[in-house]
Amino acid sequence: MPPRVSGGTLGGVHDFDQTYWETHWRESPLPTAGSRVPPPNPYVVDETRDLTPGTALDAGCGVGSEAIWLAGQGWKVTGVDISATALEAAADRAHAAAVSEKIEWIEADASAWEPSQRWDLVMTNYAHPAIPQLDFYLRLAQWVAPGGTILIVGHRSGDHDHGSHDEAGHPPHEATATLDGITSRLDAAIWRIETAADRTRNTGGGHAHSGTLHDVVVRATRRADDHQ
Ligand SMILES: C[S@@+](CC[C@H](N)C(=O)[O-])C[C@H]1O[C@@H](n2cnc3c(N)ncnc32)[C@H](O)[C@@H]1O
């Protein structure tokens, strides 16, 4: 069994704790306020197209591409991330994109955070917490308002994953999920599954997630009369 690594990036198994992510962002070439905001994740664009803008949470928002894009579409967005460095870059970019007043940035560990509000849309893209991936998704699902939407974009479990990030950037197995794994955690009495799809795309170079990505995309609607 390889050693667990907190704050490391190579060798061993990652802990995906605050130290790991803060180190990750400090060592990343961060976008600056003046730099072009990369396009949002295409699955977020596709899956939110028919939703009426309201309140949205991006859990594990990183440097804010999707949160900033949603704000531009009329959503009132909360971006939460465990890394202060990522949030600082996100806030700079939101300012440059003139959407600052539509986004609140919160530094928090979403695996322990207890928000006092619910959102019309709760989404997460490639966030790998220290707790099991499916437990994290279930936690986020509880923050969706009645009638609202959860959107999960994650790395798909498969042959390409293993114990740690490899040279091609494939994530470790513990940071991946399957469609069945996610949808089976969404109680059918509460959730209507709208999308459950395996997707593959090539991001090309110069992107936070470079190369070919094997993803899972799940979108579900919470019953409007569910007030649990
Ligand atoms: C791979 S990055 C993805 C960032 C962004 N969503 C994207 O798709 O480009 C994962 C993000 O999740 C954040 N994260 C990981 N664990 C977290 C947690 N427990 N609470 C909040 N954010 C977390 C990391 O700091 C990082 O910004």
PDB file of N, CA and C and ligand atoms in Angstrom, residues 16 21-22 24-25 41 58-63 65-66 80-83 86 108-111 124-130 136 155 207-209, ligand 1:
ATOM      1  N   PHE A  16      -6.299  14.557  -0.196  1.00  0.00           N
ATOM      2  CA  PHE A  16      -7.259  15.541  -0.685  1.00  0.00           C
ATOM      3  C   PHE A  16      -7.806  16.406   0.445  1.00  0.00           C
ATOM      4  N   TRP A  21      -4.933  20.689  -1.237  1.00  0.00           N
ATOM      5  CA  TRP A  21      -5.511  21.584  -2.241  1.00  0.00           C
ATOM      6  C   TRP A  21      -4.863  22.960  -2.226  1.00  0.00           C
ATOM      7  N   GLU A  22      -4.514  23.434  -1.031  1.00  0.00           N
ATOM      8  CA  GLU A  22      -3.858  24.737  -0.973  1.00  0.00           C
ATOM      9  C   GLU A  22      -2.491  24.647  -1.674  1.00  0.00           C
ATOM     10  N   HIS A  24      -1.720  22.526  -4.012  1.00  0.00           N
ATOM     11  CA  HIS A  24      -2.024  22.379  -5.449  1.00  0.00           C
ATOM     12  C   HIS A  24      -2.198  23.753  -6.097  1.00  0.00           C
ATOM     13  N   TRP A  25      -3.006  24.611  -5.480  1.00  0.00           N
ATOM     14  CA  TRP A  25      -3.284  25.903  -6.111  1.00  0.00           C
ATOM     15  C   TRP A  25      -2.092  26.840  -6.017  1.00  0.00           C
ATOM     16  N   ASN A  41     -17.096  24.498 -18.011  1.00  0.00           N
ATOM     17  CA  ASN A  41     -17.275  23.095 -18.348  1.00  0.00           C
ATOM     18  C   ASN A  41     -18.507  22.960 -19.274  1.00  0.00           C
ATOM     19  N   ASP A  58     -21.664  26.524  -6.214  1.00  0.00           N
ATOM     20  CA  ASP A  58     -20.634  25.711  -6.869  1.00  0.00           C
ATOM     21  C   ASP A  58     -19.698  25.229  -5.773  1.00  0.00           C
ATOM     22  N   ALA A  59     -19.762  23.941  -5.467  1.00  0.00           N
ATOM     23  CA  ALA A  59     -18.980  23.363  -4.370  1.00  0.00           C
ATOM     24  C   ALA A  59     -17.652  22.849  -4.910  1.00  0.00           C
ATOM     25  N   GLY A  60     -16.557  23.431  -4.431  1.00  0.00           N
ATOM     26  CA  GLY A  60     -15.242  23.121  -4.977  1.00  0.00           C
ATOM     27  C   GLY A  60     -15.057  23.910  -6.264  1.00  0.00           C
ATOM     28  N   CYS A  61     -15.307  25.221  -6.158  1.00  0.00           N
ATOM     29  CA  CYS A  61     -15.378  26.074  -7.364  1.00  0.00           C
ATOM     30  C   CYS A  61     -14.018  26.382  -7.965  1.00  0.00           C
ATOM     31  N   GLY A  62     -12.934  26.101  -7.232  1.00  0.00           N
ATOM     32  CA  GLY A  62     -11.606  26.380  -7.779  1.00  0.00           C
ATOM     33  C   GLY A  62     -11.462  27.854  -8.124  1.00  0.00           C
ATOM     34  N   VAL A  63     -10.917  28.148  -9.302  1.00  0.00           N
ATOM     35  CA  VAL A  63     -10.676  29.546  -9.685  1.00  0.00           C
ATOM     36  C   VAL A  63     -11.892  30.178 -10.379  1.00  0.00           C
ATOM     37  N   SER A  65     -14.351  29.421 -12.899  1.00  0.00           N
ATOM     38  CA  SER A  65     -14.857  29.516 -14.290  1.00  0.00           C
ATOM     39  C   SER A  65     -16.368  29.313 -14.378  1.00  0.00           C
ATOM     40  N   GLU A  66     -16.866  28.264 -13.711  1.00  0.00           N
ATOM     41  CA  GLU A  66     -18.292  27.954 -13.828  1.00  0.00           C
ATOM     42  C   GLU A  66     -19.136  28.953 -13.025  1.00  0.00           C
ATOM     43  N   VAL A  80     -17.935  28.040  -3.171  1.00  0.00           N
ATOM     44  CA  VAL A  80     -17.244  27.603  -1.954  1.00  0.00           C
ATOM     45  C   VAL A  80     -16.048  26.744  -2.331  1.00  0.00           C
ATOM     46  N   ASP A  81     -14.949  26.962  -1.642  1.00  0.00           N
ATOM     47  CA  ASP A  81     -13.760  26.156  -1.894  1.00  0.00           C
ATOM     48  C   ASP A  81     -12.940  26.096  -0.609  1.00  0.00           C
ATOM     49  N   ILE A  82     -12.171  25.023  -0.499  1.00  0.00           N
ATOM     50  CA  ILE A  82     -11.341  24.811   0.687  1.00  0.00           C
ATOM     51  C   ILE A  82     -10.020  25.585   0.575  1.00  0.00           C
ATOM     52  N   SER A  83      -9.718  26.098  -0.613  1.00  0.00           N
ATOM     53  CA  SER A  83      -8.435  26.784  -0.849  1.00  0.00           C
ATOM     54  C   SER A  83      -8.609  28.298  -0.935  1.00  0.00           C
ATOM     55  N   ALA A  86      -7.176  29.669  -4.317  1.00  0.00           N
ATOM     56  CA  ALA A  86      -8.075  29.535  -5.470  1.00  0.00           C
ATOM     57  C   ALA A  86      -9.156  30.609  -5.422  1.00  0.00           C
ATOM     58  N   ALA A 108     -14.441  27.326   2.806  1.00  0.00           N
ATOM     59  CA  ALA A 108     -14.981  26.333   3.745  1.00  0.00           C
ATOM     60  C   ALA A 108     -14.674  24.932   3.234  1.00  0.00           C
ATOM     61  N   ASP A 109     -14.645  24.010   4.172  1.00  0.00           N
ATOM     62  CA  ASP A 109     -14.523  22.600   3.834  1.00  0.00           C
ATOM     63  C   ASP A 109     -15.950  22.073   3.666  1.00  0.00           C
ATOM     64  N   ALA A 110     -16.345  21.860   2.428  1.00  0.00           N
ATOM     65  CA  ALA A 110     -17.734  21.467   2.147  1.00  0.00           C
ATOM     66  C   ALA A 110     -18.083  20.102   2.724  1.00  0.00           C
ATOM     67  N   SER A 111     -17.089  19.340   3.155  1.00  0.00           N
ATOM     68  CA  SER A 111     -17.404  18.044   3.754  1.00  0.00           C
ATOM     69  C   SER A 111     -17.757  18.178   5.232  1.00  0.00           C
ATOM     70  N   THR A 124     -21.253  20.583  -8.636  1.00  0.00           N
ATOM     71  CA  THR A 124     -19.851  20.357  -8.316  1.00  0.00           C
ATOM     72  C   THR A 124     -19.174  19.729  -9.517  1.00  0.00           C
ATOM     73  N   ASN A 125     -17.994  20.232  -9.822  1.00  0.00           N
ATOM     74  CA  ASN A 125     -17.234  19.731 -10.967  1.00  0.00           C
ATOM     75  C   ASN A 125     -15.862  19.275 -10.504  1.00  0.00           C
ATOM     76  N   TYR A 126     -15.636  17.995 -10.553  1.00  0.00           N
ATOM     77  CA  TYR A 126     -14.315  17.419 -10.277  1.00  0.00           C
ATOM     78  C   TYR A 126     -13.782  17.744  -8.881  1.00  0.00           C
ATOM     79  N   ALA A 127     -14.655  17.988  -7.921  1.00  0.00           N
ATOM     80  CA  ALA A 127     -14.156  18.244  -6.562  1.00  0.00           C
ATOM     81  C   ALA A 127     -13.873  16.906  -5.885  1.00  0.00           C
ATOM     82  N   HIS A 128     -12.644  16.752  -5.404  1.00  0.00           N
ATOM     83  CA  HIS A 128     -12.269  15.513  -4.712  1.00  0.00           C
ATOM     84  C   HIS A 128     -11.982  15.850  -3.261  1.00  0.00           C
ATOM     85  N   PRO A 129     -12.882  15.536  -2.358  1.00  0.00           N
ATOM     86  CA  PRO A 129     -12.662  15.853  -0.943  1.00  0.00           C
ATOM     87  C   PRO A 129     -11.926  14.723  -0.227  1.00  0.00           C
ATOM     88  N   ALA A 130     -11.656  14.937   1.045  1.00  0.00           N
ATOM     89  CA  ALA A 130     -10.987  13.905   1.831  1.00  0.00           C
ATOM     90  C   ALA A 130     -11.961  12.798   2.224  1.00  0.00           C
ATOM     91  N   PHE A 136     -19.717  12.723  -0.258  1.00  0.00           N
ATOM     92  CA  PHE A 136     -19.645  14.166  -0.553  1.00  0.00           C
ATOM     93  C   PHE A 136     -20.836  14.582  -1.417  1.00  0.00           C
ATOM     94  N   HIS A 155     -15.128  12.529 -12.244  1.00  0.00           N
ATOM     95  CA  HIS A 155     -14.292  11.607 -13.009  1.00  0.00           C
ATOM     96  C   HIS A 155     -14.904  10.205 -12.908  1.00  0.00           C
ATOM     97  N   HIS A 207      -5.236  23.547 -20.145  1.00  0.00           N
ATOM     98  CA  HIS A 207      -6.454  23.543 -19.348  1.00  0.00           C
ATOM     99  C   HIS A 207      -6.130  22.874 -18.025  1.00  0.00           C
ATOM    100  N   ALA A 208      -6.916  23.251 -16.980  1.00  0.00           N
ATOM    101  CA  ALA A 208      -6.679  22.644 -15.660  1.00  0.00           C
ATOM    102  C   ALA A 208      -6.793  21.125 -15.741  1.00  0.00           C
ATOM    103  N   HIS A 209      -7.691  20.649 -16.597  1.00  0.00           N
ATOM    104  CA  HIS A 209      -7.841  19.200 -16.781  1.00  0.00           C
ATOM    105  C   HIS A 209      -7.487  18.911 -18.231  1.00  0.00           C
TER     106      HIS A 209
HETATM  107  C1  LIG B   1      -9.935  19.499  -9.453  1.00  0.00           C
HETATM  108  S1  LIG B   1     -10.391  21.033  -8.736  1.00  0.00           S
HETATM  109  C2  LIG B   1     -11.815  21.487  -9.715  1.00  0.00           C
HETATM  110  C3  LIG B   1     -12.064  22.966  -9.681  1.00  0.00           C
HETATM  111  C4  LIG B   1     -13.248  23.432 -10.555  1.00  0.00           C
HETATM  112  N1  LIG B   1     -14.507  22.950 -10.044  1.00  0.00           N
HETATM  113  C5  LIG B   1     -13.041  22.982 -11.986  1.00  0.00           C
HETATM  114  O1  LIG B   1     -13.802  22.127 -12.463  1.00  0.00           O
HETATM  115  O2  LIG B   1     -12.114  23.473 -12.630  1.00  0.00           O
HETATM  116  C6  LIG B   1     -11.179  20.540  -7.216  1.00  0.00           C
HETATM  117  C7  LIG B   1     -11.553  21.715  -6.333  1.00  0.00           C
HETATM  118  O3  LIG B   1     -12.272  21.270  -5.198  1.00  0.00           O
HETATM  119  C8  LIG B   1     -11.812  21.945  -4.057  1.00  0.00           C
HETATM  120  N2  LIG B   1     -12.105  21.118  -2.886  1.00  0.00           N
HETATM  121  C9  LIG B   1     -11.614  19.895  -2.607  1.00  0.00           C
HETATM  122  N3  LIG B   1     -12.109  19.434  -1.452  1.00  0.00           N
HETATM  123  C10 LIG B   1     -12.954  20.392  -0.991  1.00  0.00           C
HETATM  124  C11 LIG B   1     -13.780  20.503   0.159  1.00  0.00           C
HETATM  125  N4  LIG B   1     -13.820  19.544   1.081  1.00  0.00           N
HETATM  126  N5  LIG B   1     -14.511  21.615   0.324  1.00  0.00           N
HETATM  127  C12 LIG B   1     -14.460  22.616  -0.597  1.00  0.00           C
HETATM  128  N6  LIG B   1     -13.704  22.572  -1.716  1.00  0.00           N
HETATM  129  C13 LIG B   1     -12.957  21.467  -1.902  1.00  0.00           C
HETATM  130  C14 LIG B   1     -10.325  22.139  -4.321  1.00  0.00           C
HETATM  131  O4  LIG B   1      -9.708  23.163  -3.577  1.00  0.00           O
HETATM  132  C15 LIG B   1     -10.337  22.456  -5.810  1.00  0.00           C
HETATM  133  O5  LIG B   1     -10.464  23.841  -6.041  1.00  0.00           O
END
